[in-house]
Amino acid sequence: MRRTFTIAAVAASAVGLLSSAAGAAGTGDWHPAPSEPFVTSGVCSFTMKGDIVRDTTEARTLSTYPDGSVEVEEARGPLAIRFTNMSTGRSVVRDLSGHGIIHYFQDGGREYRLDGGGSVPVRVDSPGFPQGWYILHGSFTVVGHTDGTRIFSDVHATVENLCETLA
């Protein structure tokens, strides 16, 4: 089921596909930031597999903390992933291409400001987003806390729950 909506702020538990490539390059230098294939359970009622179809994403460090760890990172580029329900074999390819700014908090949390596509697995029911694997296309912000919860805000996006699509 696909639906488009705008929300001010809702909480969800999520893991972003963008990850820090700290140490891969100096501040300001663009470097490849590829995504890895994955198999995961505990999000949908079935095990989900993700195969990378296209990925030439890159990232660069915009600022660091005094200890040299990444504080703000920018990522961009094309990314497409084939998501597969391992129980049924049903699969879909989703384009997650876009641009993002990621703030890494010193407590381990992160804030993602994304324009384009995003993939957000929600492992725990949260206000506004029940457990599921969400694909968003548009503009949105997700703040990830170390307790596994996420706050979605400024969501101006099409939202699809892959747990429903692939069931």
Coordinates of N, CA and C in Angstrom, one line a residue:
M1 N 0.8 -1.2 0.0 CA 0.0 0.0 0.0 C 0.9 1.2 0.0
R2 N 0.6 2.1 -0.9 CA 1.4 3.4 -1.0 C 0.4 4.5 -0.6
R3 N 1.0 5.5 0.1 CA 0.1 6.6 0.5 C 1.1 7.8 0.6
T4 N 0.6 9.0 0.4 CA 1.3 10.2 0.5 C 0.7 11.0 1.7
F5 N 1.6 11.4 2.6 CA 1.1 12.2 3.7 C 2.2 13.1 4.2
T6 N 1.8 14.1 4.9 CA 2.8 15.0 5.6 C 2.5 15.0 7.1
I7 N 3.5 14.8 7.9 CA 3.3 14.8 9.3 C 4.3 15.7 9.9
A8 N 4.0 16.3 11.1 CA 4.9 17.2 11.8 C 6.0 16.4 12.5
A9 N 5.6 15.4 13.3 CA 6.6 14.6 14.0 C 5.9 13.3 14.5
V10 N 6.5 12.2 14.3 CA 6.0 10.9 14.8 C 7.2 10.1 15.2
A11 N 7.1 9.2 16.1 CA 8.2 8.4 16.6 C 8.2 7.1 15.9
A12 N 9.4 6.5 15.6 CA 9.5 5.2 15.1 C 10.9 4.7 15.4
S13 N 11.1 3.4 15.3 CA 12.3 2.8 15.5 C 12.9 2.4 14.1
A14 N 14.1 2.8 13.8 CA 14.6 2.7 12.5 C 16.1 2.5 12.4
V15 N 16.6 2.0 11.3 CA 18.0 2.0 11.0 C 18.1 2.5 9.6
G16 N 18.9 3.6 9.4 CA 19.1 4.2 8.1 C 20.1 3.4 7.3
L17 N 20.0 3.4 6.0 CA 21.0 2.7 5.2 C 22.3 3.5 5.0
L18 N 22.2 4.8 5.2 CA 23.5 5.5 5.1 C 24.3 5.3 6.4
S19 N 25.6 5.1 6.2 CA 26.4 4.8 7.4 C 27.7 5.7 7.3
S20 N 28.3 5.9 8.4 CA 29.5 6.7 8.4 C 30.6 6.0 7.7
A21 N 31.4 6.7 7.0 CA 32.6 6.1 6.4 C 33.8 6.9 7.0
A22 N 33.7 7.1 8.3 CA 34.7 7.9 9.0 C 36.1 7.3 8.7
G23 N 37.0 8.2 8.5 CA 38.4 7.8 8.3 C 38.7 7.4 6.8
A24 N 37.7 7.3 6.0 CA 37.9 6.9 4.6 C 38.5 8.0 3.8
A25 N 38.3 9.2 4.2 CA 38.8 10.3 3.4 C 38.9 11.5 4.3
G26 N 39.6 12.5 3.9 CA 39.7 13.7 4.7 C 38.4 14.5 4.7
T27 N 38.3 15.5 5.5 CA 37.1 16.4 5.5 C 36.9 17.1 4.2
G28 N 35.8 16.9 3.6 CA 35.4 17.5 2.3 C 35.7 16.7 1.1
D29 N 36.4 15.6 1.2 CA 36.7 14.7 0.1 C 35.6 13.8 -0.1
W30 N 35.1 13.7 -1.4 CA 34.1 12.7 -1.7 C 34.7 11.4 -1.8
H31 N 34.1 10.3 -1.3 CA 34.6 9.0 -1.4 C 33.4 8.0 -1.6
P32 N 33.7 6.8 -2.2 CA 32.6 5.9 -2.3 C 32.0 5.5 -1.0
A33 N 30.7 5.3 -0.9 CA 30.0 4.9 0.3 C 29.0 3.8 0.0
P34 N 29.5 2.7 -0.5 CA 28.5 1.7 -0.9 C 27.7 1.0 0.2
S35 N 26.5 0.6 -0.2 CA 25.7 -0.2 0.8 C 26.0 -1.7 0.6
E36 N 25.8 -2.4 1.6 CA 26.1 -3.9 1.6 C 24.8 -4.6 1.5
P37 N 24.8 -5.8 0.8 CA 23.6 -6.6 0.8 C 23.3 -7.1 2.2
F38 N 22.1 -7.4 2.5 CA 21.7 -7.8 3.8 C 20.6 -8.9 3.8
V39 N 20.5 -9.6 5.0 CA 19.4 -10.5 5.3 C 19.1 -10.1 6.7
T40 N 17.8 -9.9 7.0 CA 17.4 -9.5 8.3 C 16.0 -10.0 8.7
S41 N 15.8 -10.2 10.0 CA 14.5 -10.7 10.5 C 14.2 -9.8 11.6
G42 N 12.9 -9.9 12.1 CA 12.5 -9.1 13.3 C 11.9 -7.7 12.9
V43 N 11.7 -7.5 11.6 CA 11.1 -6.3 11.2 C 9.7 -6.6 10.6
C44 N 9.7 -7.4 9.5 CA 8.4 -7.9 9.0 C 8.2 -9.3 9.6
S45 N 7.1 -9.9 9.2 CA 6.7 -11.2 9.7 C 7.5 -12.3 9.0
F46 N 8.4 -11.9 8.1 CA 9.2 -12.8 7.3 C 10.6 -12.2 7.3
T47 N 11.6 -13.1 6.9 CA 12.9 -12.6 6.7 C 13.1 -11.9 5.4
M48 N 13.7 -10.7 5.5 CA 13.9 -9.8 4.3 C 15.3 -9.9 3.8
K49 N 15.5 -10.0 2.5 CA 16.8 -9.9 1.9 C 16.9 -8.7 1.1
G50 N 18.1 -8.0 1.1 CA 18.3 -6.9 0.3 C 19.5 -7.1 -0.6
D51 N 19.3 -7.0 -1.9 CA 20.4 -7.1 -2.9 C 20.6 -5.8 -3.6
I52 N 21.8 -5.4 -3.7 CA 22.1 -4.1 -4.3 C 22.1 -4.2 -5.8
V53 N 21.2 -3.4 -6.4 CA 21.0 -3.5 -7.9 C 21.9 -2.4 -8.6
R54 N 22.0 -1.3 -8.0 CA 22.8 -0.2 -8.5 C 23.2 0.7 -7.3
D55 N 24.5 1.0 -7.2 CA 25.0 1.8 -6.1 C 26.3 2.5 -6.5
T56 N 26.2 3.8 -6.7 CA 27.4 4.6 -6.9 C 27.4 5.8 -5.9
T57 N 26.8 5.5 -4.7 CA 26.7 6.6 -3.7 C 28.1 7.0 -3.2
E58 N 28.2 8.2 -2.8 CA 29.4 8.7 -2.2 C 29.1 9.6 -1.0
A59 N 30.1 9.8 -0.2 CA 29.9 10.6 1.0 C 31.2 11.5 1.2
R60 N 31.0 12.6 2.0 CA 32.1 13.4 2.4 C 31.8 13.9 3.8
T61 N 32.9 14.1 4.6 CA 32.8 14.6 5.9 C 32.7 16.1 5.8
L62 N 31.7 16.8 6.5 CA 31.6 18.2 6.5 C 32.2 18.8 7.7
S63 N 32.1 18.1 8.9 CA 32.8 18.5 10.1 C 33.0 17.4 11.0
T64 N 34.0 17.6 11.9 CA 34.4 16.5 12.9 C 34.3 17.1 14.3
Y65 N 34.2 16.2 15.3 CA 34.4 16.6 16.7 C 35.9 16.8 17.0
P66 N 36.2 17.4 18.1 CA 37.6 17.6 18.4 C 38.5 16.3 18.4
D67 N 37.8 15.2 18.7 CA 38.6 13.9 18.7 C 38.7 13.3 17.3
G68 N 38.2 14.0 16.3 CA 38.4 13.5 14.9 C 37.2 12.7 14.4
S69 N 36.3 12.3 15.3 CA 35.2 11.5 14.8 C 34.2 12.4 14.0
V70 N 33.5 11.8 13.1 CA 32.6 12.5 12.2 C 31.4 13.2 13.0
E71 N 31.2 14.4 12.7 CA 30.0 15.1 13.3 C 28.9 15.3 12.3
V72 N 29.3 15.8 11.1 CA 28.3 16.0 10.0 C 28.9 15.4 8.7
E73 N 28.1 14.6 8.0 CA 28.5 13.9 6.8 C 27.4 14.2 5.7
E74 N 27.8 14.4 4.5 CA 26.9 14.5 3.4 C 27.0 13.3 2.5
A75 N 25.9 12.8 2.0 CA 25.9 11.6 1.1 C 25.0 11.9 -0.1
R76 N 25.3 11.3 -1.2 CA 24.6 11.5 -2.4 C 24.8 10.4 -3.4
G77 N 23.8 10.3 -4.4 CA 24.1 9.4 -5.5 C 22.9 8.4 -5.7
P78 N 23.1 7.6 -6.7 CA 22.1 6.6 -7.1 C 22.3 5.3 -6.2
L79 N 21.1 4.8 -5.8 CA 21.1 3.5 -5.1 C 19.8 2.9 -5.4
A80 N 19.8 1.6 -5.8 CA 18.6 0.8 -6.0 C 18.8 -0.5 -5.3
I81 N 17.8 -1.0 -4.6 CA 17.9 -2.3 -3.9 C 16.7 -3.2 -4.2
R82 N 17.0 -4.5 -4.4 CA 15.9 -5.4 -4.6 C 15.6 -6.0 -3.2
F83 N 14.4 -5.8 -2.7 CA 14.0 -6.3 -1.4 C 13.2 -7.6 -1.7
T84 N 13.5 -8.7 -1.0 CA 12.9 -10.0 -1.2 C 12.3 -10.6 0.1
N85 N 11.1 -11.1 0.0 CA 10.5 -11.9 1.1 C 11.1 -13.3 0.9
M86 N 11.9 -13.7 1.9 CA 12.6 -15.0 1.8 C 11.6 -16.2 1.9
S87 N 10.5 -15.9 2.5 CA 9.5 -17.0 2.6 C 8.8 -17.3 1.3
T88 N 8.5 -16.3 0.5 CA 7.7 -16.5 -0.7 C 8.5 -16.2 -2.0
G89 N 9.6 -15.6 -1.9 CA 10.4 -15.2 -3.0 C 9.9 -14.0 -3.7
R90 N 8.8 -13.4 -3.3 CA 8.3 -12.2 -3.9 C 9.3 -11.0 -3.6
S91 N 9.6 -10.2 -4.7 CA 10.5 -9.2 -4.6 C 10.1 -7.9 -5.3
V92 N 10.7 -6.8 -4.9 CA 10.5 -5.5 -5.6 C 11.8 -4.8 -5.6
V93 N 12.0 -4.0 -6.6 CA 13.2 -3.1 -6.6 C 12.7 -1.7 -6.3
R94 N 13.5 -1.0 -5.4 CA 13.1 0.3 -5.0 C 14.3 1.2 -5.2
D95 N 14.1 2.4 -5.8 CA 15.1 3.4 -6.1 C 15.2 4.3 -4.8
L96 N 16.4 4.3 -4.2 CA 16.6 5.0 -3.0 C 17.6 6.2 -3.2
S97 N 17.7 6.5 -4.4 CA 18.7 7.6 -4.8 C 18.3 8.9 -4.1
G98 N 19.3 9.7 -3.8 CA 19.0 11.0 -3.3 C 20.2 11.7 -2.7
H99 N 19.9 12.6 -1.8 CA 20.9 13.4 -1.1 C 20.6 13.5 0.4
G100 N 21.6 13.4 1.2 CA 21.3 13.5 2.7 C 22.4 14.1 3.4
I101 N 22.0 14.7 4.6 CA 23.0 15.3 5.5 C 22.8 14.5 6.8
I102 N 23.8 13.9 7.4 CA 23.7 13.1 8.6 C 24.5 13.8 9.7
H103 N 23.9 14.0 10.8 CA 24.5 14.5 12.0 C 24.7 13.3 13.0
Y104 N 26.0 13.1 13.4 CA 26.3 12.0 14.3 C 26.4 12.7 15.7
F105 N 25.5 12.2 16.6 CA 25.5 12.8 18.0 C 26.6 12.1 18.8
Q106 N 27.2 12.7 19.8 CA 28.2 12.1 20.6 C 27.7 10.9 21.4
D107 N 26.4 10.9 21.6 CA 25.8 9.8 22.4 C 25.6 8.5 21.5
G108 N 25.9 8.6 20.2 CA 25.7 7.5 19.3 C 24.4 7.6 18.4
G109 N 23.6 8.6 18.7 CA 22.4 8.8 17.9 C 22.8 9.6 16.6
R110 N 21.8 9.6 15.7 CA 22.0 10.3 14.4 C 20.7 11.0 14.0
E111 N 21.0 12.1 13.2 CA 19.9 12.8 12.5 C 20.1 12.7 11.0
Y112 N 19.1 12.2 10.3 CA 19.2 12.1 8.8 C 18.3 13.1 8.2
R113 N 18.7 14.1 7.4 CA 17.9 15.0 6.6 C 18.0 14.5 5.2
L114 N 17.0 13.9 4.6 CA 17.1 13.3 3.3 C 16.1 13.9 2.3
D115 N 16.6 14.0 1.1 CA 15.8 14.4 -0.1 C 16.0 13.4 -1.1
G116 N 14.9 12.7 -1.5 CA 15.0 11.6 -2.5 C 14.4 10.4 -1.9
G117 N 15.2 9.3 -1.9 CA 14.7 8.0 -1.4 C 15.3 7.7 0.0
G118 N 14.6 6.9 0.7 CA 15.1 6.4 2.0 C 14.5 5.1 2.4
S119 N 15.3 4.3 3.1 CA 14.8 3.0 3.5 C 14.9 2.9 5.0
V120 N 13.8 2.7 5.7 CA 13.8 2.8 7.2 C 13.1 1.6 7.8
P121 N 13.9 0.6 8.3 CA 13.2 -0.5 9.0 C 12.8 0.0 10.4
V122 N 11.6 -0.2 10.8 CA 11.0 0.1 12.1 C 10.8 -1.1 12.9
R123 N 11.6 -1.4 13.9 CA 11.6 -2.7 14.6 C 10.6 -2.7 15.8
V124 N 10.2 -1.5 16.3 CA 9.3 -1.5 17.4 C 8.2 -0.5 17.1
D125 N 6.9 -1.0 17.4 CA 5.8 -0.1 17.2 C 6.1 1.3 17.9
S126 N 5.8 2.3 17.2 CA 6.0 3.7 17.7 C 4.8 4.5 17.2
P127 N 4.6 5.6 18.0 CA 3.5 6.5 17.5 C 3.7 7.0 16.1
G128 N 2.6 6.8 15.3 CA 2.7 7.2 13.9 C 3.2 6.2 12.9
F129 N 4.1 5.3 13.3 CA 4.7 4.3 12.4 C 4.7 3.0 13.2
P130 N 3.8 2.1 12.8 CA 3.9 0.7 13.4 C 5.2 0.0 12.9
Q131 N 5.5 -1.1 13.5 CA 6.6 -1.9 13.0 C 6.4 -2.2 11.5
G132 N 7.5 -2.1 10.7 CA 7.5 -2.3 9.3 C 8.8 -1.8 8.7
W133 N 8.9 -2.0 7.4 CA 10.0 -1.5 6.6 C 9.5 -0.5 5.6
Y134 N 9.9 0.8 5.9 CA 9.3 1.9 5.1 C 10.3 2.4 4.1
I135 N 9.7 2.6 2.9 CA 10.4 3.3 1.8 C 9.8 4.7 1.7
L136 N 10.6 5.7 1.7 CA 10.1 7.1 1.6 C 10.7 7.7 0.4
H137 N 9.9 8.4 -0.3 CA 10.4 9.2 -1.5 C 9.9 10.7 -1.3
G138 N 10.8 11.6 -1.2 CA 10.5 13.0 -1.0 C 11.5 13.6 -0.1
S139 N 11.0 14.4 0.9 CA 11.9 15.1 1.8 C 11.4 14.8 3.2
F140 N 12.4 14.4 4.1 CA 12.0 14.0 5.4 C 13.3 14.1 6.3
T141 N 13.0 14.1 7.6 CA 14.1 14.0 8.6 C 13.8 12.9 9.6
V142 N 14.8 12.1 9.9 CA 14.7 11.0 10.9 C 15.8 11.2 11.9
V143 N 15.4 11.3 13.2 CA 16.4 11.3 14.3 C 16.4 9.9 14.9
G144 N 17.5 9.3 15.0 CA 17.7 8.0 15.6 C 18.4 8.1 16.9
H145 N 17.7 7.6 17.9 CA 18.2 7.6 19.3 C 18.8 6.3 19.6
T146 N 19.7 6.3 20.6 CA 20.4 5.0 20.9 C 19.6 3.9 21.5
D147 N 18.4 4.3 22.0 CA 17.4 3.3 22.5 C 16.7 2.6 21.4
G148 N 17.0 2.9 20.1 CA 16.3 2.3 19.0 C 15.1 3.0 18.5
T149 N 14.6 4.1 19.2 CA 13.5 4.8 18.7 C 14.0 5.9 17.7
R150 N 13.0 6.3 16.9 CA 13.3 7.3 15.9 C 12.2 8.3 15.9
I151 N 12.5 9.5 15.6 CA 11.5 10.6 15.5 C 11.5 11.0 14.0
F152 N 10.4 10.9 13.3 CA 10.2 11.4 12.0 C 9.6 12.8 12.0
S153 N 10.2 13.7 11.2 CA 9.6 15.0 11.2 C 9.7 15.6 9.7
D154 N 9.0 16.6 9.5 CA 9.0 17.3 8.2 C 8.9 16.3 7.1
V155 N 8.0 15.3 7.2 CA 7.8 14.3 6.2 C 6.9 14.8 5.1
H156 N 7.5 15.0 3.9 CA 6.7 15.4 2.7 C 7.1 14.4 1.7
A157 N 6.5 13.2 1.8 CA 7.0 12.0 1.1 C 5.9 11.0 0.8
T158 N 6.1 10.2 -0.2 CA 5.3 9.0 -0.4 C 5.9 8.0 0.5
V159 N 5.1 7.2 1.2 CA 5.5 6.2 2.1 C 4.9 4.9 1.8
E160 N 5.8 3.9 1.7 CA 5.4 2.5 1.4 C 5.9 1.6 2.5
N161 N 5.1 0.7 3.0 CA 5.5 -0.3 4.0 C 5.8 -1.6 3.2
L162 N 7.1 -2.0 3.1 CA 7.4 -3.2 2.3 C 6.9 -4.5 3.0
C163 N 6.7 -4.4 4.3 CA 6.1 -5.6 4.9 C 4.7 -5.9 4.4
E164 N 4.0 -4.9 4.0 CA 2.6 -5.1 3.4 C 2.8 -5.4 1.9
T165 N 3.7 -4.7 1.2 CA 3.9 -4.9 -0.2 C 4.3 -6.3 -0.5
L166 N 5.2 -6.9 0.3 CA 5.8 -8.2 0.0 C 5.1 -9.4 0.8
A167 N 4.1 -9.1 1.5 CA 3.4 -10.1 2.3 C 2.7 -11.1 1.3

